[in-house]
Amino acid sequence: DHVVFTSCSTEHSHSALSCKMAAEFDAFLSSDQSWFCHLDDDNYLNPEALLKLLSSYSAMKDVYLGKPSLNRPIRASETLSNNQTKSVRFWFATGGAGFCISRKLARKMMPWASGKNFLSTSELIRLPDDCTIGYIIECKVGGQLLPNRLFHSHLENLQLIPTSDLMQQVTLSYGVFENKLNVIKLSGPFSPQEDPSRFRSLHCHLYPDTPWCLQAVGW
């Protein structure tokens, strides 16, 4: 009962990603939860760190938490009803690091983000789903991103995160950065060959009593 089956395409296309984001958003709105948090499927989420972070904010206020991948607002051309365009600029939290939105703010976003409205809004600026979220919040609702360093994507150098700080991070990622494998710096219990993302090893540091952690050689 935790899986939502959608009719969205499995492609990694603009429309498919917007379709999935809209489905996530609507599933949240129909629930009684206080926070909408989106992650990519190649993120590692530390639930305890997330709950600790969210506990310092009120879901009854407008809150948009995440990490931008740019050091400046993104610029876009918004299509107007008369087929003219206007330049807009806004901050957005990269979906590859994850982000969270309070229920109060999410309800304000509904005219542009619920159902088929999300894809229509996305088409106005011709940018991906995570950019569209930022556009709705800043340009339509009047909110703003609260940047947080505890979210991480493969677009940053993950080797720079001190090993001693890894257990406090909300999300982590892996991938390729500047043509090199981009993973967190962490030892055992699994080798880089067994655990190229280092997520299994991180999980064992966080939850050492996990059965498959106890079975790891030398752990």
GROMACS .gro file of C-alpha atoms in nm:
model
  219
    1ASP     CA    1   0.000   0.000   0.000
    2HIS     CA    2   0.304   0.227  -0.021
    3VAL     CA    3   0.337   0.203  -0.399
    4VAL     CA    4   0.147   0.430  -0.637
    5PHE     CA    5   0.109   0.290  -0.988
    6THR     CA    6   0.089   0.564  -1.249
    7SER     CA    7   0.026   0.572  -1.621
    8CYS     CA    8   0.341   0.781  -1.668
    9SER     CA    9   0.598   0.678  -1.926
   10THR     CA   10   0.912   0.502  -1.801
   11GLU     CA   11   1.126   0.728  -2.019
   12HIS     CA   12   1.362   0.986  -1.869
   13SER     CA   13   1.190   1.263  -2.063
   14HIS     CA   14   1.061   1.606  -1.966
   15SER     CA   15   0.694   1.501  -1.981
   16ALA     CA   16   0.749   1.164  -1.811
   17LEU     CA   17   0.935   1.319  -1.517
   18SER     CA   18   0.671   1.589  -1.479
   19CYS     CA   19   0.398   1.323  -1.487
   20LYS     CA   20   0.568   1.132  -1.204
   21MET     CA   21   0.627   1.443  -0.996
   22ALA     CA   22   0.259   1.535  -1.033
   23ALA     CA   23   0.159   1.184  -0.920
   24GLU     CA   24   0.385   1.212  -0.615
   25PHE     CA   25   0.247   1.555  -0.533
   26ASP     CA   26  -0.116   1.442  -0.561
   27ALA     CA   27  -0.047   1.132  -0.350
   28PHE     CA   28   0.089   1.360  -0.079
   29LEU     CA   29  -0.207   1.599  -0.097
   30SER     CA   30  -0.450   1.309  -0.055
   31SER     CA   31  -0.264   1.189   0.255
   32ASP     CA   32  -0.258   1.332   0.606
   33GLN     CA   33   0.119   1.381   0.611
   34SER     CA   34   0.280   1.711   0.707
   35TRP     CA   35   0.574   1.707   0.466
   36PHE     CA   36   0.623   1.626   0.098
   37CYS     CA   37   0.978   1.499   0.039
   38HIS     CA   38   1.103   1.396  -0.303
   39LEU     CA   39   1.417   1.192  -0.367
   40ASP     CA   40   1.568   1.029  -0.672
   41ASP     CA   41   1.600   0.650  -0.687
   42ASP     CA   42   1.980   0.673  -0.665
   43ASN     CA   43   1.977   0.862  -0.333
   44TYR     CA   44   2.048   0.717   0.010
   45LEU     CA   45   1.810   0.860   0.270
   46ASN     CA   46   1.894   0.875   0.640
   47PRO     CA   47   1.544   0.882   0.797
   48GLU     CA   48   1.665   0.987   1.142
   49ALA     CA   49   1.859   1.280   1.001
   50LEU     CA   50   1.556   1.383   0.793
   51LEU     CA   51   1.321   1.372   1.091
   52LYS     CA   52   1.568   1.572   1.299
   53LEU     CA   53   1.588   1.838   1.026
   54LEU     CA   54   1.211   1.861   0.975
   55SER     CA   55   1.150   1.885   1.350
   56SER     CA   56   1.323   2.223   1.345
   57TYR     CA   57   1.061   2.365   1.106
   58SER     CA   58   0.683   2.400   1.118
   59ALA     CA   59   0.471   2.236   0.848
   60MET     CA   60   0.217   2.509   0.920
   61LYS     CA   61   0.452   2.762   0.759
   62ASP     CA   62   0.579   2.796   0.402
   63VAL     CA   63   0.893   2.580   0.397
   64TYR     CA   64   1.093   2.463   0.092
   65LEU     CA   65   1.413   2.282   0.191
   66GLY     CA   66   1.684   2.149  -0.038
   67LYS     CA   67   2.015   2.220  -0.202
   68PRO     CA   68   2.059   2.419  -0.524
   69SER     CA   69   2.303   2.280  -0.779
   70LEU     CA   70   2.375   2.629  -0.912
   71ASN     CA   71   2.538   2.919  -0.729
   72ARG     CA   72   2.287   3.162  -0.877
   73PRO     CA   73   1.917   3.169  -0.967
   74ILE     CA   74   1.830   2.992  -1.291
   75ARG     CA   75   1.692   3.203  -1.577
   76ALA     CA   76   1.404   3.091  -1.796
   77SER     CA   77   1.161   3.230  -2.052
   78GLU     CA   78   0.800   3.201  -1.941
   79THR     CA   79   0.542   3.165  -2.218
   80LEU     CA   80   0.252   3.407  -2.172
   81SER     CA   81  -0.109   3.366  -2.287
   82ASN     CA   82  -0.052   3.596  -2.587
   83ASN     CA   83   0.241   3.377  -2.703
   84GLN     CA   84   0.484   3.643  -2.586
   85THR     CA   85   0.756   3.549  -2.338
   86LYS     CA   86   0.900   3.712  -2.031
   87SER     CA   87   1.226   3.642  -1.851
   88VAL     CA   88   1.202   3.490  -1.503
   89ARG     CA   89   1.467   3.392  -1.252
   90PHE     CA   90   1.433   3.172  -0.945
   91TRP     CA   91   1.615   2.932  -0.716
   92PHE     CA   92   1.535   2.561  -0.717
   93ALA     CA   93   1.646   2.260  -0.515
   94THR     CA   94   1.796   1.995  -0.739
   95GLY     CA   95   1.585   1.679  -0.743
   96GLY     CA   96   1.901   1.468  -0.745
   97ALA     CA   97   1.970   1.575  -0.387
   98GLY     CA   98   1.611   1.560  -0.266
   99PHE     CA   99   1.391   1.835  -0.124
  100CYS     CA  100   1.103   1.881   0.120
  101ILE     CA  101   0.796   2.106   0.111
  102SER     CA  102   0.559   2.179   0.399
  103ARG     CA  103   0.190   2.102   0.366
  104LYS     CA  104   0.093   2.468   0.395
  105LEU     CA  105   0.317   2.560   0.101
  106ALA     CA  106   0.208   2.255  -0.100
  107ARG     CA  107  -0.157   2.357  -0.072
  108LYS     CA  108  -0.071   2.701  -0.211
  109MET     CA  109   0.099   2.530  -0.507
  110MET     CA  110  -0.208   2.329  -0.608
  111PRO     CA  111  -0.334   2.555  -0.893
  112TRP     CA  112  -0.004   2.500  -1.076
  113ALA     CA  113   0.115   2.163  -0.941
  114SER     CA  114  -0.178   1.925  -0.893
  115GLY     CA  115  -0.300   1.683  -1.158
  116LYS     CA  116  -0.236   1.787  -1.519
  117ASN     CA  117  -0.154   2.139  -1.406
  118PHE     CA  118   0.205   2.040  -1.327
  119LEU     CA  119   0.286   1.938  -1.683
  120SER     CA  120   0.118   2.252  -1.818
  121THR     CA  121   0.323   2.467  -1.582
  122SER     CA  122   0.641   2.280  -1.673
  123GLU     CA  123   0.574   2.348  -2.041
  124LEU     CA  124   0.551   2.723  -1.971
  125ILE     CA  125   0.922   2.737  -1.887
  126ARG     CA  126   1.037   2.422  -2.073
  127LEU     CA  127   1.250   2.304  -1.782
  128PRO     CA  128   1.260   1.976  -1.582
  129ASP     CA  129   1.036   1.885  -1.291
  130ASP     CA  130   1.266   2.004  -1.010
  131CYS     CA  131   1.306   2.343  -1.180
  132THR     CA  132   0.929   2.363  -1.217
  133ILE     CA  133   0.884   2.313  -0.843
  134GLY     CA  134   1.115   2.608  -0.773
  135TYR     CA  135   0.940   2.819  -1.037
  136ILE     CA  136   0.597   2.755  -0.885
  137ILE     CA  137   0.715   2.830  -0.533
  138GLU     CA  138   0.909   3.148  -0.609
  139CYS     CA  139   0.734   3.296  -0.914
  140LYS     CA  140   0.373   3.188  -0.855
  141VAL     CA  141   0.335   3.149  -0.479
  142GLY     CA  142   0.596   3.399  -0.361
  143GLY     CA  143   0.791   3.155  -0.145
  144GLN     CA  144   1.162   3.093  -0.138
  145LEU     CA  145   1.412   2.810  -0.113
  146LEU     CA  146   1.582   2.756   0.223
  147PRO     CA  147   1.918   2.605   0.117
  148ASN     CA  148   2.037   2.318   0.333
  149ARG     CA  149   2.379   2.151   0.321
  150LEU     CA  150   2.251   1.814   0.446
  151PHE     CA  151   2.115   1.722   0.100
  152HIS     CA  152   2.363   1.594  -0.161
  153SER     CA  153   2.353   1.507  -0.531
  154HIS     CA  154   2.602   1.356  -0.774
  155LEU     CA  155   2.651   1.707  -0.915
  156GLU     CA  156   2.885   1.791  -0.626
  157ASN     CA  157   3.217   1.633  -0.530
  158LEU     CA  158   3.103   1.381  -0.268
  159GLN     CA  159   3.462   1.304  -0.170
  160LEU     CA  160   3.475   1.642   0.002
  161ILE     CA  161   3.221   1.541   0.268
  162PRO     CA  162   3.425   1.454   0.581
  163THR     CA  163   3.380   1.090   0.678
  164SER     CA  164   3.299   1.201   1.032
  165ASP     CA  165   3.000   1.398   0.900
  166LEU     CA  166   2.843   1.128   0.682
  167MET     CA  167   2.613   0.995   0.953
  168GLN     CA  168   2.445   1.336   0.993
  169GLN     CA  169   2.361   1.390   0.625
  170VAL     CA  170   1.998   1.365   0.512
  171THR     CA  171   2.064   1.239   0.159
  172LEU     CA  172   2.367   1.114  -0.031
  173SER     CA  173   2.416   1.019  -0.392
  174TYR     CA  174   2.670   0.870  -0.631
  175GLY     CA  175   2.757   0.893  -0.998
  176VAL     CA  176   3.022   1.048  -1.220
  177PHE     CA  177   3.174   1.390  -1.151
  178GLU     CA  178   3.432   1.544  -1.384
  179ASN     CA  179   3.472   1.207  -1.560
  180LYS     CA  180   3.555   1.025  -1.234
  181LEU     CA  181   3.349   0.794  -1.014
  182ASN     CA  182   3.189   1.018  -0.755
  183VAL     CA  183   3.116   0.841  -0.425
  184ILE     CA  184   3.146   0.919  -0.056
  185LYS     CA  185   3.473   0.841   0.119
  186LEU     CA  186   3.398   0.553   0.357
  187SER     CA  187   3.571   0.230   0.456
  188GLY     CA  188   3.418  -0.121   0.495
  189PRO     CA  189   3.254  -0.350   0.555
  190PHE     CA  190   3.202  -0.403   0.181
  191SER     CA  191   3.467  -0.353  -0.082
  192PRO     CA  192   3.424  -0.096  -0.362
  193GLN     CA  193   3.365  -0.390  -0.597
  194GLU     CA  194   3.082  -0.526  -0.379
  195ASP     CA  195   2.947  -0.182  -0.296
  196PRO     CA  196   3.039   0.073  -0.564
  197SER     CA  197   2.794   0.337  -0.434
  198ARG     CA  198   2.919   0.284  -0.073
  199PHE     CA  199   2.555   0.291   0.038
  200ARG     CA  200   2.556  -0.063   0.178
  201SER     CA  201   2.863   0.020   0.386
  202LEU     CA  202   2.707   0.346   0.504
  203HIS     CA  203   2.392   0.161   0.604
  204CYS     CA  204   2.599  -0.077   0.816
  205HIS     CA  205   2.767   0.213   0.993
  206LEU     CA  206   2.424   0.357   1.071
  207TYR     CA  207   2.251   0.027   1.147
  208PRO     CA  208   2.521  -0.228   1.243
  209ASP     CA  209   2.265  -0.483   1.365
  210THR     CA  210   2.122  -0.528   1.015
  211PRO     CA  211   2.147  -0.904   0.942
  212TRP     CA  212   2.338  -0.868   0.615
  213CYS     CA  213   2.581  -0.631   0.787
  214LEU     CA  214   2.658  -0.892   1.051
  215GLN     CA  215   2.735  -1.142   0.776
  216ALA     CA  216   2.996  -0.917   0.614
  217VAL     CA  217   3.350  -1.049   0.645
  218GLY     CA  218   3.550  -0.872   0.912
  219TRP     CA  219   3.256  -0.670   1.044
   0.00000   0.00000   0.00000
